[in-house]
PDB file of C-alpha atoms in Angstrom:
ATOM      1  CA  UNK A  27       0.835   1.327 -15.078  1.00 54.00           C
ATOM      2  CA  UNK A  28       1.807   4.648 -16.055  1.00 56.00           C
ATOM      3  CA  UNK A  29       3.986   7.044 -14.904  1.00 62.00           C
ATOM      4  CA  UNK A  30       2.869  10.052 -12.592  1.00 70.00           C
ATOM      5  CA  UNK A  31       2.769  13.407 -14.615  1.00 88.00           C
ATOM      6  CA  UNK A  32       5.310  15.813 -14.170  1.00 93.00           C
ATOM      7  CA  UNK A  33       4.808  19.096 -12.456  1.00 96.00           C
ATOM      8  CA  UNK A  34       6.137  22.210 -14.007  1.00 97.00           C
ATOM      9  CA  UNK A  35       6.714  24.639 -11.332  1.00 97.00           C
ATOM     10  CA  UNK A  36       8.175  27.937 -13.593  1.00 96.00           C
ATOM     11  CA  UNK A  37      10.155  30.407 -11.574  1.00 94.00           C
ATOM     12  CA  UNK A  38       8.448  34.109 -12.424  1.00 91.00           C
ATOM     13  CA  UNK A  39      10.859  36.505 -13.833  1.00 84.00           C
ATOM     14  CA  UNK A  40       8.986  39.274 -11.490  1.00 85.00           C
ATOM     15  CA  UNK A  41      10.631  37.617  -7.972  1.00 87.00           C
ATOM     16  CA  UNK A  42      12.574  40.223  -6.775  1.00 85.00           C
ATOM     17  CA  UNK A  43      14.171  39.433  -3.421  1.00 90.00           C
ATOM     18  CA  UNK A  44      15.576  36.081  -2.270  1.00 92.00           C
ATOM     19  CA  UNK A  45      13.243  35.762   0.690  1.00 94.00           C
ATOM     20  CA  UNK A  46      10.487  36.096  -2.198  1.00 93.00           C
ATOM     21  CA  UNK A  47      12.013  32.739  -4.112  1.00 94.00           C
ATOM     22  CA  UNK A  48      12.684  30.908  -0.836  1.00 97.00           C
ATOM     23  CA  UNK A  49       8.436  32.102  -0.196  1.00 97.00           C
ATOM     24  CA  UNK A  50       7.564  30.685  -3.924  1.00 97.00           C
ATOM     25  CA  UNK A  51       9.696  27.611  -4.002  1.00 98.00           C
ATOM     26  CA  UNK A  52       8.240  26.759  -0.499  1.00 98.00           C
ATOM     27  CA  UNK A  53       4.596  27.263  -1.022  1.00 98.00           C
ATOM     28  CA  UNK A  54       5.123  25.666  -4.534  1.00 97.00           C
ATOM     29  CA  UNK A  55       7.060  22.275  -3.821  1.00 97.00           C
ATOM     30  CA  UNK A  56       4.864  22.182  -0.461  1.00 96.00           C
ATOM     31  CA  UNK A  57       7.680  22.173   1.917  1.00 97.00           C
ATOM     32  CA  UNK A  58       6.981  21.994   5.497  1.00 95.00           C
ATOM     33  CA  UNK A  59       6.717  24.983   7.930  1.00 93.00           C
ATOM     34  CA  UNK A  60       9.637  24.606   9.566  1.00 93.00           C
ATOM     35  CA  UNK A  61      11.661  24.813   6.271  1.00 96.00           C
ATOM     36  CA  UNK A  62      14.564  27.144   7.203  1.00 95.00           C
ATOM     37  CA  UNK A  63      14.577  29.184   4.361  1.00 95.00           C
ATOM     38  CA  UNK A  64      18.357  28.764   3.760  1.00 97.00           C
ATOM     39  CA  UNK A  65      20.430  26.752   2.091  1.00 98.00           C
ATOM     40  CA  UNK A  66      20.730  24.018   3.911  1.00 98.00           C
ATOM     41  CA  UNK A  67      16.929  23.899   4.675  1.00 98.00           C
ATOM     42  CA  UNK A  68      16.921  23.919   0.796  1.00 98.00           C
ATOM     43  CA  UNK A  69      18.741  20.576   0.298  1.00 98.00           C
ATOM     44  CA  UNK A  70      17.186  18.937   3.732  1.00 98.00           C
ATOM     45  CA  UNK A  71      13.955  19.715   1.684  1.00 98.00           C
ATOM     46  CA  UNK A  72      14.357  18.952  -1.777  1.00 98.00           C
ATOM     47  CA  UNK A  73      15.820  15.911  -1.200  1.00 98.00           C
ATOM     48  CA  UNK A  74      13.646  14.278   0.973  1.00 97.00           C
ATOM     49  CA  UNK A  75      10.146  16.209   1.076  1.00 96.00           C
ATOM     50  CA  UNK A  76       9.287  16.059  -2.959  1.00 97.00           C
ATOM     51  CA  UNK A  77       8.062  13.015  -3.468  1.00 96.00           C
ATOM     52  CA  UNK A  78       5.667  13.907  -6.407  1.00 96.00           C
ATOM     53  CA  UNK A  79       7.332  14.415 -10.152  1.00 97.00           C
ATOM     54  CA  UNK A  80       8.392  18.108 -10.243  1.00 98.00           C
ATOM     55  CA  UNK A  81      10.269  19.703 -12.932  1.00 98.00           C
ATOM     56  CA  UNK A  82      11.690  23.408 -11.365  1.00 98.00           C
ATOM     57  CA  UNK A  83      11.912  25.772 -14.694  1.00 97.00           C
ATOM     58  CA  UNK A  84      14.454  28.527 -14.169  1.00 93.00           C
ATOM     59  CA  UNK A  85      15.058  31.525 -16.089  1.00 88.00           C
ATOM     60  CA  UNK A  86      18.252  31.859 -17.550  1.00 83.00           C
ATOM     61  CA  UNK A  87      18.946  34.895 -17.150  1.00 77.00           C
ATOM     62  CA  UNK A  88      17.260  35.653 -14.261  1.00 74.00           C
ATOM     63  CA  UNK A  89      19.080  37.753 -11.483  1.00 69.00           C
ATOM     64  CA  UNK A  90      16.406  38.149  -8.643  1.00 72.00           C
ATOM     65  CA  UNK A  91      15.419  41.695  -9.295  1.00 71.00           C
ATOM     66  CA  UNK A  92      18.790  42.689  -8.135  1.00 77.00           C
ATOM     67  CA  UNK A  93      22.386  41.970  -9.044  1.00 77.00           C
ATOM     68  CA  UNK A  94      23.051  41.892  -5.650  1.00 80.00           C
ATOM     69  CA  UNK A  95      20.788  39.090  -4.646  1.00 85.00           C
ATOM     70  CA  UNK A  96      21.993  37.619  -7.886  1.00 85.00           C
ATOM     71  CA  UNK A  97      24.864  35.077  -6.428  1.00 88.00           C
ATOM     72  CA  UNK A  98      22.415  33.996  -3.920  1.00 91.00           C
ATOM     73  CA  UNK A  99      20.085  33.253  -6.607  1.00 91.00           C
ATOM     74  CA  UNK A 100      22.499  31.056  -8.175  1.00 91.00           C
ATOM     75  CA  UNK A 101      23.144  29.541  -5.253  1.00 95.00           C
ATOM     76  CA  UNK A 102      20.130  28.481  -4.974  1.00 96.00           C
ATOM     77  CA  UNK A 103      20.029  26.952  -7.911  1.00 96.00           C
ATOM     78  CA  UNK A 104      23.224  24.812  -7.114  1.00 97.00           C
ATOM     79  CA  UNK A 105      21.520  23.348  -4.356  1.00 98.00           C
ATOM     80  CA  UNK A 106      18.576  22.526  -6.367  1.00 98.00           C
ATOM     81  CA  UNK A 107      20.466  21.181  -9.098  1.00 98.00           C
ATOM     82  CA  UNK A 108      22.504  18.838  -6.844  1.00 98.00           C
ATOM     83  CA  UNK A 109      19.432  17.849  -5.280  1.00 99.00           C
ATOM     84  CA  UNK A 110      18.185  16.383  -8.251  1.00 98.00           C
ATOM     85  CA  UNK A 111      21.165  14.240  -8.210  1.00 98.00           C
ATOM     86  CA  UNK A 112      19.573  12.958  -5.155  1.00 98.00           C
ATOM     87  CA  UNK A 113      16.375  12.594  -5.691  1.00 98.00           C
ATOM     88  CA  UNK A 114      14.543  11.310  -8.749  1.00 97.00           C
ATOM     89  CA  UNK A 115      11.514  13.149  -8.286  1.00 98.00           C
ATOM     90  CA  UNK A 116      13.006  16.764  -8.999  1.00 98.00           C
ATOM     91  CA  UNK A 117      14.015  17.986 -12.533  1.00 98.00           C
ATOM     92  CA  UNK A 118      15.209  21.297 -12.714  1.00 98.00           C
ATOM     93  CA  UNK A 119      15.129  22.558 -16.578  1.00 97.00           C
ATOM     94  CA  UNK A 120      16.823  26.269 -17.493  1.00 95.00           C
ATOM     95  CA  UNK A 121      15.212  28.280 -20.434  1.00 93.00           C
ATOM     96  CA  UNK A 122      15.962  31.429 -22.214  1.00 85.00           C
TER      97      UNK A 122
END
């Protein structure tokens, strides 16, 4: 039997605000309503509600619209990139 195709979810370059990416990484990996929309809502989610291939493609260079909102960002990413650790279902692939 094959394996399920991968799902390229690609993080758009025109998300300005961090409540935007929390909005597109929910509606995208179909996270629950009651996801939290923090950090630790992040990791509750990604590590046990994707159970589907996904591969999360990040800009490198990406900084959220604002360097402000920029650390957050990365944060974000942290958590998604540990999570990935955890479960085998999530990729998360960085590109120029």
């Amino acid at each position: 039997m094959s394996e399920p195709l991968e799902t390229r979810i690609v993080v758009p370059a025109d998300i300005d605000s961090i409540e935007d990416l929390y909005t597109f990484l929910q509606d995208s990996l179909e996270f629950p309503g009651w996801f939290g929309r923090n950090l630790n809502a992040l990791w509750d989610c990604a590590t046990a509600d994707i159970n589907k291939p996904v591969c999360i493609v990040w800009p490198r260079h990406w900084s959220c619209g604002n360097p402000y909102h920029y650390l957050e960002a990365i944060r974000i990413l942290d958590v998604l990139n540990e999570a990935s650790q955890e479960n085998p279902n999530l990729k998360i692939e960085i590109v120029e």
